[in-house]
Amino acid sequence: MIRRVLLLTALLCPWAGAYTVKPGDTLYSIARTYRTTVAQLQALNGLSGTALTVGQTLKVGTGTPSAASTPPSATSRPGLPPPLPAEQLAPTDATARIAGVDIAVPASLRMGEAFAVRLSGARAAQATVRFPSEVGEDVREPDEVLTPTGAAGAYRVLGRVVLGKTTPVVYEVRVGSEYVRGRIPVTGLDQRIQHLNLPPRITGVLTDPARQAEEAAVERAYALRTPQAWTQPFAPALRGVTPTSSSFGQPRTYSAGGPVAYHFGTDYPAPTGTAVLAVNDGTVVFAGKVPVRGNLVIIDHGAGVTSLYFHHSRVDVKAGQRVRRGDRVGAVGTTGLSAGPHLHLELRVRGEGTSPAGWMGRLWPR
């Protein structure tokens, strides 16, 4: 009798257990997500094998997605400090002003965007900017006190919306005892989880003992705070190639049932050997081979901005070398954690991944 009731419930309440197959899904990954087994999914759907078709609807019983199948939020990492008290995040009155400083910010932002707080006026060069909403979030150097870049009464400070954040960005501009605090609403990217299910011969680099040194090298680059080096808009790293294989900010798993992590860059599929170009002026701070990123080049552009170029077949620059926008830095390849030849490009602001699309053709992000 109980079994009949459960069967009727499943039939009459499809919302409780229906799943549409997406690219990269396997029965194993779906079973793990919904806390069931491959055998149970086969029985529930009358499947004799494990083959799936994108768009196919599967009954998954009454299970709910496990926490491991959910993209991490900006505050989900254990050990983060608590956010600041509400009174330290509350915006100042709409009429509040700093004498001699005009402030302009975007009306809204998306998760993973870089943006600029624009300051103008006679006292703009004396201002500092901080982002108190970063406290309690999984970001590097949260709430850092930042000095503006610019001249002749027009200055900017770069902000970043960390992946996983959908709560408002709070900014504070201060000159002496005067300050203005405001909020910018943030929306998510609404991207589906991409299940890559790469074979062990590729994912084995994730446990390579040399990963610790790799991460230390990129963290040193993220910590740099050198003067702005560029004077021209940012340009594509590959000529005539559009990103098609993976989107910036897309949550993904690399192996069946593995943890969900964000994709911090944009992938550009291209033939092995295609020239990879510097997106703007700067200094090469790393050039070499590491386990996950493969043959890697990192360029420091100043003002807390770094560009990273993964998976080269060859590297054509050396650490310490000055490069100009459009200079060749390497060639497309498939080294490291890669299943085929492509360029993985990252543009980071003080170490946090931001969408490369927001930089292309611009001197500054919006």
PDB file of N, CA, C and O in Angstrom, residues 9-63:
ATOM      1  N   THR A   9       2.255   9.471  -5.795  1.00  0.00           N
ATOM      2  CA  THR A   9       2.819  10.789  -5.505  1.00  0.00           C
ATOM      3  C   THR A   9       3.791  11.215  -6.581  1.00  0.00           C
ATOM      4  O   THR A   9       3.794  12.356  -7.050  1.00  0.00           O
ATOM      5  N   ALA A  10       4.659  10.289  -7.012  1.00  0.00           N
ATOM      6  CA  ALA A  10       5.635  10.600  -8.053  1.00  0.00           C
ATOM      7  C   ALA A  10       4.960  10.935  -9.362  1.00  0.00           C
ATOM      8  O   ALA A  10       5.412  11.799 -10.111  1.00  0.00           O
ATOM      9  N   LEU A  11       3.846  10.230  -9.661  1.00  0.00           N
ATOM     10  CA  LEU A  11       3.153  10.460 -10.921  1.00  0.00           C
ATOM     11  C   LEU A  11       2.354  11.755 -10.900  1.00  0.00           C
ATOM     12  O   LEU A  11       2.280  12.475 -11.899  1.00  0.00           O
ATOM     13  N   LEU A  12       1.735  12.053  -9.764  1.00  0.00           N
ATOM     14  CA  LEU A  12       0.858  13.210  -9.680  1.00  0.00           C
ATOM     15  C   LEU A  12       1.625  14.493  -9.359  1.00  0.00           C
ATOM     16  O   LEU A  12       1.109  15.589  -9.569  1.00  0.00           O
ATOM     17  N   CYS A  13       2.851  14.389  -8.863  1.00  0.00           N
ATOM     18  CA  CYS A  13       3.628  15.570  -8.474  1.00  0.00           C
ATOM     19  C   CYS A  13       4.969  15.585  -9.200  1.00  0.00           C
ATOM     20  O   CYS A  13       6.030  15.438  -8.588  1.00  0.00           O
ATOM     21  N   PRO A  14       4.953  15.732 -10.526  1.00  0.00           N
ATOM     22  CA  PRO A  14       6.210  15.696 -11.263  1.00  0.00           C
ATOM     23  C   PRO A  14       7.168  16.799 -10.865  1.00  0.00           C
ATOM     24  O   PRO A  14       8.364  16.666 -11.042  1.00  0.00           O
ATOM     25  N   TRP A  15       6.653  17.889 -10.316  1.00  0.00           N
ATOM     26  CA  TRP A  15       7.541  18.970  -9.891  1.00  0.00           C
ATOM     27  C   TRP A  15       8.503  18.512  -8.812  1.00  0.00           C
ATOM     28  O   TRP A  15       9.554  19.103  -8.600  1.00  0.00           O
ATOM     29  N   ALA A  16       8.122  17.434  -8.103  1.00  0.00           N
ATOM     30  CA  ALA A  16       8.948  16.969  -7.004  1.00  0.00           C
ATOM     31  C   ALA A  16      10.135  16.155  -7.488  1.00  0.00           C
ATOM     32  O   ALA A  16      11.034  15.859  -6.718  1.00  0.00           O
ATOM     33  N   GLY A  17      10.144  15.729  -8.761  1.00  0.00           N
ATOM     34  CA  GLY A  17      11.236  14.863  -9.175  1.00  0.00           C
ATOM     35  C   GLY A  17      11.463  14.808 -10.664  1.00  0.00           C
ATOM     36  O   GLY A  17      11.594  13.712 -11.218  1.00  0.00           O
ATOM     37  N   ALA A  18      11.450  15.937 -11.357  1.00  0.00           N
ATOM     38  CA  ALA A  18      11.711  15.960 -12.792  1.00  0.00           C
ATOM     39  C   ALA A  18      13.006  16.720 -13.047  1.00  0.00           C
ATOM     40  O   ALA A  18      13.267  17.747 -12.428  1.00  0.00           O
ATOM     41  N   TYR A  19      13.822  16.198 -13.955  1.00  0.00           N
ATOM     42  CA  TYR A  19      15.095  16.825 -14.278  1.00  0.00           C
ATOM     43  C   TYR A  19      15.308  16.757 -15.779  1.00  0.00           C
ATOM     44  O   TYR A  19      15.078  15.708 -16.392  1.00  0.00           O
ATOM     45  N   THR A  20      15.742  17.869 -16.379  1.00  0.00           N
ATOM     46  CA  THR A  20      16.033  17.918 -17.812  1.00  0.00           C
ATOM     47  C   THR A  20      17.530  17.786 -18.029  1.00  0.00           C
ATOM     48  O   THR A  20      18.316  18.547 -17.462  1.00  0.00           O
ATOM     49  N   VAL A  21      17.923  16.811 -18.821  1.00  0.00           N
ATOM     50  CA  VAL A  21      19.336  16.518 -19.053  1.00  0.00           C
ATOM     51  C   VAL A  21      20.012  17.682 -19.776  1.00  0.00           C
ATOM     52  O   VAL A  21      19.498  18.206 -20.769  1.00  0.00           O
ATOM     53  N   LYS A  22      21.192  18.074 -19.257  1.00  0.00           N
ATOM     54  CA  LYS A  22      21.971  19.183 -19.820  1.00  0.00           C
ATOM     55  C   LYS A  22      23.288  18.652 -20.390  1.00  0.00           C
ATOM     56  O   LYS A  22      23.713  17.542 -20.065  1.00  0.00           O
ATOM     57  N   PRO A  23      23.933  19.417 -21.253  1.00  0.00           N
ATOM     58  CA  PRO A  23      25.221  18.980 -21.800  1.00  0.00           C
ATOM     59  C   PRO A  23      26.203  18.624 -20.688  1.00  0.00           C
ATOM     60  O   PRO A  23      26.355  19.363 -19.720  1.00  0.00           O
ATOM     61  N   GLY A  24      26.866  17.478 -20.825  1.00  0.00           N
ATOM     62  CA  GLY A  24      27.854  17.044 -19.843  1.00  0.00           C
ATOM     63  C   GLY A  24      27.300  16.177 -18.739  1.00  0.00           C
ATOM     64  O   GLY A  24      28.049  15.593 -17.961  1.00  0.00           O
ATOM     65  N   ASP A  25      25.958  16.076 -18.615  1.00  0.00           N
ATOM     66  CA  ASP A  25      25.358  15.247 -17.578  1.00  0.00           C
ATOM     67  C   ASP A  25      25.603  13.764 -17.834  1.00  0.00           C
ATOM     68  O   ASP A  25      25.657  13.316 -18.983  1.00  0.00           O
ATOM     69  N   THR A  26      25.736  13.020 -16.761  1.00  0.00           N
ATOM     70  CA  THR A  26      25.737  11.557 -16.814  1.00  0.00           C
ATOM     71  C   THR A  26      24.744  11.061 -15.774  1.00  0.00           C
ATOM     72  O   THR A  26      24.368  11.802 -14.851  1.00  0.00           O
ATOM     73  N   LEU A  27      24.351   9.799 -15.892  1.00  0.00           N
ATOM     74  CA  LEU A  27      23.456   9.242 -14.880  1.00  0.00           C
ATOM     75  C   LEU A  27      24.114   9.294 -13.499  1.00  0.00           C
ATOM     76  O   LEU A  27      23.451   9.546 -12.493  1.00  0.00           O
ATOM     77  N   TYR A  28      25.427   9.077 -13.475  1.00  0.00           N
ATOM     78  CA  TYR A  28      26.124   9.108 -12.191  1.00  0.00           C
ATOM     79  C   TYR A  28      26.065  10.499 -11.561  1.00  0.00           C
ATOM     80  O   TYR A  28      25.779  10.646 -10.369  1.00  0.00           O
ATOM     81  N   SER A  29      26.341  11.553 -12.352  1.00  0.00           N
ATOM     82  CA  SER A  29      26.337  12.904 -11.788  1.00  0.00           C
ATOM     83  C   SER A  29      24.937  13.316 -11.340  1.00  0.00           C
ATOM     84  O   SER A  29      24.776  13.975 -10.316  1.00  0.00           O
ATOM     85  N   ILE A  30      23.915  12.899 -12.108  1.00  0.00           N
ATOM     86  CA  ILE A  30      22.530  13.224 -11.716  1.00  0.00           C
ATOM     87  C   ILE A  30      22.156  12.469 -10.446  1.00  0.00           C
ATOM     88  O   ILE A  30      21.535  13.023  -9.530  1.00  0.00           O
ATOM     89  N   ALA A  31      22.544  11.188 -10.366  1.00  0.00           N
ATOM     90  CA  ALA A  31      22.240  10.389  -9.176  1.00  0.00           C
ATOM     91  C   ALA A  31      22.902  10.991  -7.942  1.00  0.00           C
ATOM     92  O   ALA A  31      22.281  11.092  -6.869  1.00  0.00           O
ATOM     93  N   ARG A  32      24.129  11.422  -8.080  1.00  0.00           N
ATOM     94  CA  ARG A  32      24.830  12.010  -6.937  1.00  0.00           C
ATOM     95  C   ARG A  32      24.176  13.317  -6.520  1.00  0.00           C
ATOM     96  O   ARG A  32      24.028  13.609  -5.329  1.00  0.00           O
ATOM     97  N   THR A  33      23.772  14.113  -7.505  1.00  0.00           N
ATOM     98  CA  THR A  33      23.131  15.391  -7.211  1.00  0.00           C
ATOM     99  C   THR A  33      21.846  15.197  -6.421  1.00  0.00           C
ATOM    100  O   THR A  33      21.558  15.938  -5.472  1.00  0.00           O
ATOM    101  N   TYR A  34      21.057  14.187  -6.798  1.00  0.00           N
ATOM    102  CA  TYR A  34      19.745  13.984  -6.182  1.00  0.00           C
ATOM    103  C   TYR A  34      19.748  12.905  -5.105  1.00  0.00           C
ATOM    104  O   TYR A  34      18.692  12.386  -4.735  1.00  0.00           O
ATOM    105  N   ARG A  35      20.943  12.555  -4.612  1.00  0.00           N
ATOM    106  CA  ARG A  35      21.088  11.615  -3.500  1.00  0.00           C
ATOM    107  C   ARG A  35      20.382  10.277  -3.775  1.00  0.00           C
ATOM    108  O   ARG A  35      19.651   9.750  -2.943  1.00  0.00           O
ATOM    109  N   THR A  36      20.609   9.755  -4.969  1.00  0.00           N
ATOM    110  CA  THR A  36      20.051   8.459  -5.325  1.00  0.00           C
ATOM    111  C   THR A  36      21.148   7.647  -5.999  1.00  0.00           C
ATOM    112  O   THR A  36      22.324   7.964  -5.848  1.00  0.00           O
ATOM    113  N   THR A  37      20.776   6.557  -6.700  1.00  0.00           N
ATOM    114  CA  THR A  37      21.771   5.712  -7.356  1.00  0.00           C
ATOM    115  C   THR A  37      21.439   5.583  -8.837  1.00  0.00           C
ATOM    116  O   THR A  37      20.301   5.849  -9.265  1.00  0.00           O
ATOM    117  N   VAL A  38      22.432   5.176  -9.617  1.00  0.00           N
ATOM    118  CA  VAL A  38      22.211   4.955 -11.045  1.00  0.00           C
ATOM    119  C   VAL A  38      21.136   3.897 -11.249  1.00  0.00           C
ATOM    120  O   VAL A  38      20.240   4.044 -12.097  1.00  0.00           O
ATOM    121  N   ALA A  39      21.197   2.819 -10.472  1.00  0.00           N
ATOM    122  CA  ALA A  39      20.211   1.738 -10.604  1.00  0.00           C
ATOM    123  C   ALA A  39      18.795   2.232 -10.343  1.00  0.00           C
ATOM    124  O   ALA A  39      17.847   1.862 -11.046  1.00  0.00           O
ATOM    125  N   GLN A  40      18.630   3.090  -9.348  1.00  0.00           N
ATOM    126  CA  GLN A  40      17.301   3.623  -9.039  1.00  0.00           C
ATOM    127  C   GLN A  40      16.797   4.526 -10.162  1.00  0.00           C
ATOM    128  O   GLN A  40      15.609   4.498 -10.505  1.00  0.00           O
ATOM    129  N   LEU A  41      17.687   5.329 -10.735  1.00  0.00           N
ATOM    130  CA  LEU A  41      17.284   6.181 -11.863  1.00  0.00           C
ATOM    131  C   LEU A  41      16.893   5.327 -13.063  1.00  0.00           C
ATOM    132  O   LEU A  41      15.917   5.636 -13.765  1.00  0.00           O
ATOM    133  N   GLN A  42      17.644   4.252 -13.332  1.00  0.00           N
ATOM    134  CA  GLN A  42      17.312   3.372 -14.454  1.00  0.00           C
ATOM    135  C   GLN A  42      15.948   2.723 -14.243  1.00  0.00           C
ATOM    136  O   GLN A  42      15.128   2.662 -15.172  1.00  0.00           O
ATOM    137  N   ALA A  43      15.692   2.265 -13.031  1.00  0.00           N
ATOM    138  CA  ALA A  43      14.402   1.625 -12.753  1.00  0.00           C
ATOM    139  C   ALA A  43      13.256   2.624 -12.856  1.00  0.00           C
ATOM    140  O   ALA A  43      12.188   2.311 -13.406  1.00  0.00           O
ATOM    141  N   LEU A  44      13.450   3.833 -12.335  1.00  0.00           N
ATOM    142  CA  LEU A  44      12.399   4.842 -12.330  1.00  0.00           C
ATOM    143  C   LEU A  44      12.050   5.316 -13.736  1.00  0.00           C
ATOM    144  O   LEU A  44      10.909   5.683 -14.023  1.00  0.00           O
ATOM    145  N   ASN A  45      13.038   5.262 -14.642  1.00  0.00           N
ATOM    146  CA  ASN A  45      12.832   5.773 -15.996  1.00  0.00           C
ATOM    147  C   ASN A  45      12.796   4.695 -17.069  1.00  0.00           C
ATOM    148  O   ASN A  45      12.715   5.005 -18.260  1.00  0.00           O
ATOM    149  N   GLY A  46      12.847   3.420 -16.657  1.00  0.00           N
ATOM    150  CA  GLY A  46      12.800   2.327 -17.623  1.00  0.00           C
ATOM    151  C   GLY A  46      13.990   2.297 -18.551  1.00  0.00           C
ATOM    152  O   GLY A  46      13.852   1.944 -19.739  1.00  0.00           O
ATOM    153  N   LEU A  47      15.163   2.649 -18.038  1.00  0.00           N
ATOM    154  CA  LEU A  47      16.372   2.691 -18.862  1.00  0.00           C
ATOM    155  C   LEU A  47      17.118   1.370 -18.762  1.00  0.00           C
ATOM    156  O   LEU A  47      17.318   0.836 -17.663  1.00  0.00           O
ATOM    157  N   SER A  48      17.555   0.849 -19.910  1.00  0.00           N
ATOM    158  CA  SER A  48      18.333  -0.387 -19.906  1.00  0.00           C
ATOM    159  C   SER A  48      19.834  -0.114 -19.905  1.00  0.00           C
ATOM    160  O   SER A  48      20.632  -0.998 -19.611  1.00  0.00           O
ATOM    161  N   GLY A  49      20.223   1.124 -20.241  1.00  0.00           N
ATOM    162  CA  GLY A  49      21.634   1.485 -20.265  1.00  0.00           C
ATOM    163  C   GLY A  49      21.854   2.824 -19.578  1.00  0.00           C
ATOM    164  O   GLY A  49      21.009   3.286 -18.806  1.00  0.00           O
ATOM    165  N   THR A  50      22.985   3.460 -19.880  1.00  0.00           N
ATOM    166  CA  THR A  50      23.316   4.732 -19.237  1.00  0.00           C
ATOM    167  C   THR A  50      23.342   5.910 -20.206  1.00  0.00           C
ATOM    168  O   THR A  50      23.649   7.035 -19.804  1.00  0.00           O
ATOM    169  N   ALA A  51      23.007   5.657 -21.481  1.00  0.00           N
ATOM    170  CA  ALA A  51      23.043   6.731 -22.475  1.00  0.00           C
ATOM    171  C   ALA A  51      21.939   7.754 -22.205  1.00  0.00           C
ATOM    172  O   ALA A  51      20.811   7.399 -21.874  1.00  0.00           O
ATOM    173  N   LEU A  52      22.283   9.051 -22.351  1.00  0.00           N
ATOM    174  CA  LEU A  52      21.325  10.130 -22.150  1.00  0.00           C
ATOM    175  C   LEU A  52      21.346  11.055 -23.361  1.00  0.00           C
ATOM    176  O   LEU A  52      22.326  11.125 -24.094  1.00  0.00           O
ATOM    177  N   THR A  53      20.255  11.804 -23.538  1.00  0.00           N
ATOM    178  CA  THR A  53      20.138  12.776 -24.613  1.00  0.00           C
ATOM    179  C   THR A  53      19.864  14.145 -24.013  1.00  0.00           C
ATOM    180  O   THR A  53      19.015  14.276 -23.118  1.00  0.00           O
ATOM    181  N   VAL A  54      20.595  15.152 -24.469  1.00  0.00           N
ATOM    182  CA  VAL A  54      20.358  16.503 -23.977  1.00  0.00           C
ATOM    183  C   VAL A  54      18.901  16.900 -24.236  1.00  0.00           C
ATOM    184  O   VAL A  54      18.388  16.717 -25.339  1.00  0.00           O
ATOM    185  N   GLY A  55      18.239  17.402 -23.214  1.00  0.00           N
ATOM    186  CA  GLY A  55      16.832  17.756 -23.318  1.00  0.00           C
ATOM    187  C   GLY A  55      15.901  16.675 -22.816  1.00  0.00           C
ATOM    188  O   GLY A  55      14.694  16.907 -22.633  1.00  0.00           O
ATOM    189  N   GLN A  56      16.424  15.491 -22.597  1.00  0.00           N
ATOM    190  CA  GLN A  56      15.617  14.373 -22.090  1.00  0.00           C
ATOM    191  C   GLN A  56      15.159  14.670 -20.672  1.00  0.00           C
ATOM    192  O   GLN A  56      15.909  15.200 -19.855  1.00  0.00           O
ATOM    193  N   THR A  57      13.894  14.353 -20.358  1.00  0.00           N
ATOM    194  CA  THR A  57      13.362  14.558 -19.016  1.00  0.00           C
ATOM    195  C   THR A  57      13.429  13.255 -18.239  1.00  0.00           C
ATOM    196  O   THR A  57      12.965  12.216 -18.711  1.00  0.00           O
ATOM    197  N   LEU A  58      14.012  13.311 -17.069  1.00  0.00           N
ATOM    198  CA  LEU A  58      14.142  12.142 -16.210  1.00  0.00           C
ATOM    199  C   LEU A  58      13.352  12.331 -14.927  1.00  0.00           C
ATOM    200  O   LEU A  58      13.304  13.441 -14.376  1.00  0.00           O
ATOM    201  N   LYS A  59      12.749  11.246 -14.457  1.00  0.00           N
ATOM    202  CA  LYS A  59      12.186  11.247 -13.105  1.00  0.00           C
ATOM    203  C   LYS A  59      13.332  10.977 -12.144  1.00  0.00           C
ATOM    204  O   LYS A  59      14.138  10.067 -12.365  1.00  0.00           O
ATOM    205  N   VAL A  60      13.412  11.771 -11.088  1.00  0.00           N
ATOM    206  CA  VAL A  60      14.485  11.587 -10.122  1.00  0.00           C
ATOM    207  C   VAL A  60      13.937  11.308  -8.727  1.00  0.00           C
ATOM    208  O   VAL A  60      14.627  11.468  -7.727  1.00  0.00           O
ATOM    209  N   GLY A  61      12.672  10.899  -8.637  1.00  0.00           N
ATOM    210  CA  GLY A  61      12.075  10.606  -7.344  1.00  0.00           C
ATOM    211  C   GLY A  61      11.767  11.881  -6.596  1.00  0.00           C
ATOM    212  O   GLY A  61      11.517  12.932  -7.182  1.00  0.00           O
ATOM    213  N   THR A  62      11.827  11.807  -5.289  1.00  0.00           N
ATOM    214  CA  THR A  62      11.487  12.963  -4.456  1.00  0.00           C
ATOM    215  C   THR A  62      12.718  13.604  -3.840  1.00  0.00           C
ATOM    216  O   THR A  62      12.613  14.419  -2.933  1.00  0.00           O
ATOM    217  N   GLY A  63      13.899  13.236  -4.357  1.00  0.00           N
ATOM    218  CA  GLY A  63      15.135  13.807  -3.817  1.00  0.00           C
ATOM    219  C   GLY A  63      15.278  15.268  -4.177  1.00  0.00           C
ATOM    220  O   GLY A  63      14.662  15.768  -5.112  1.00  0.00           O
TER     221      GLY A  63
END
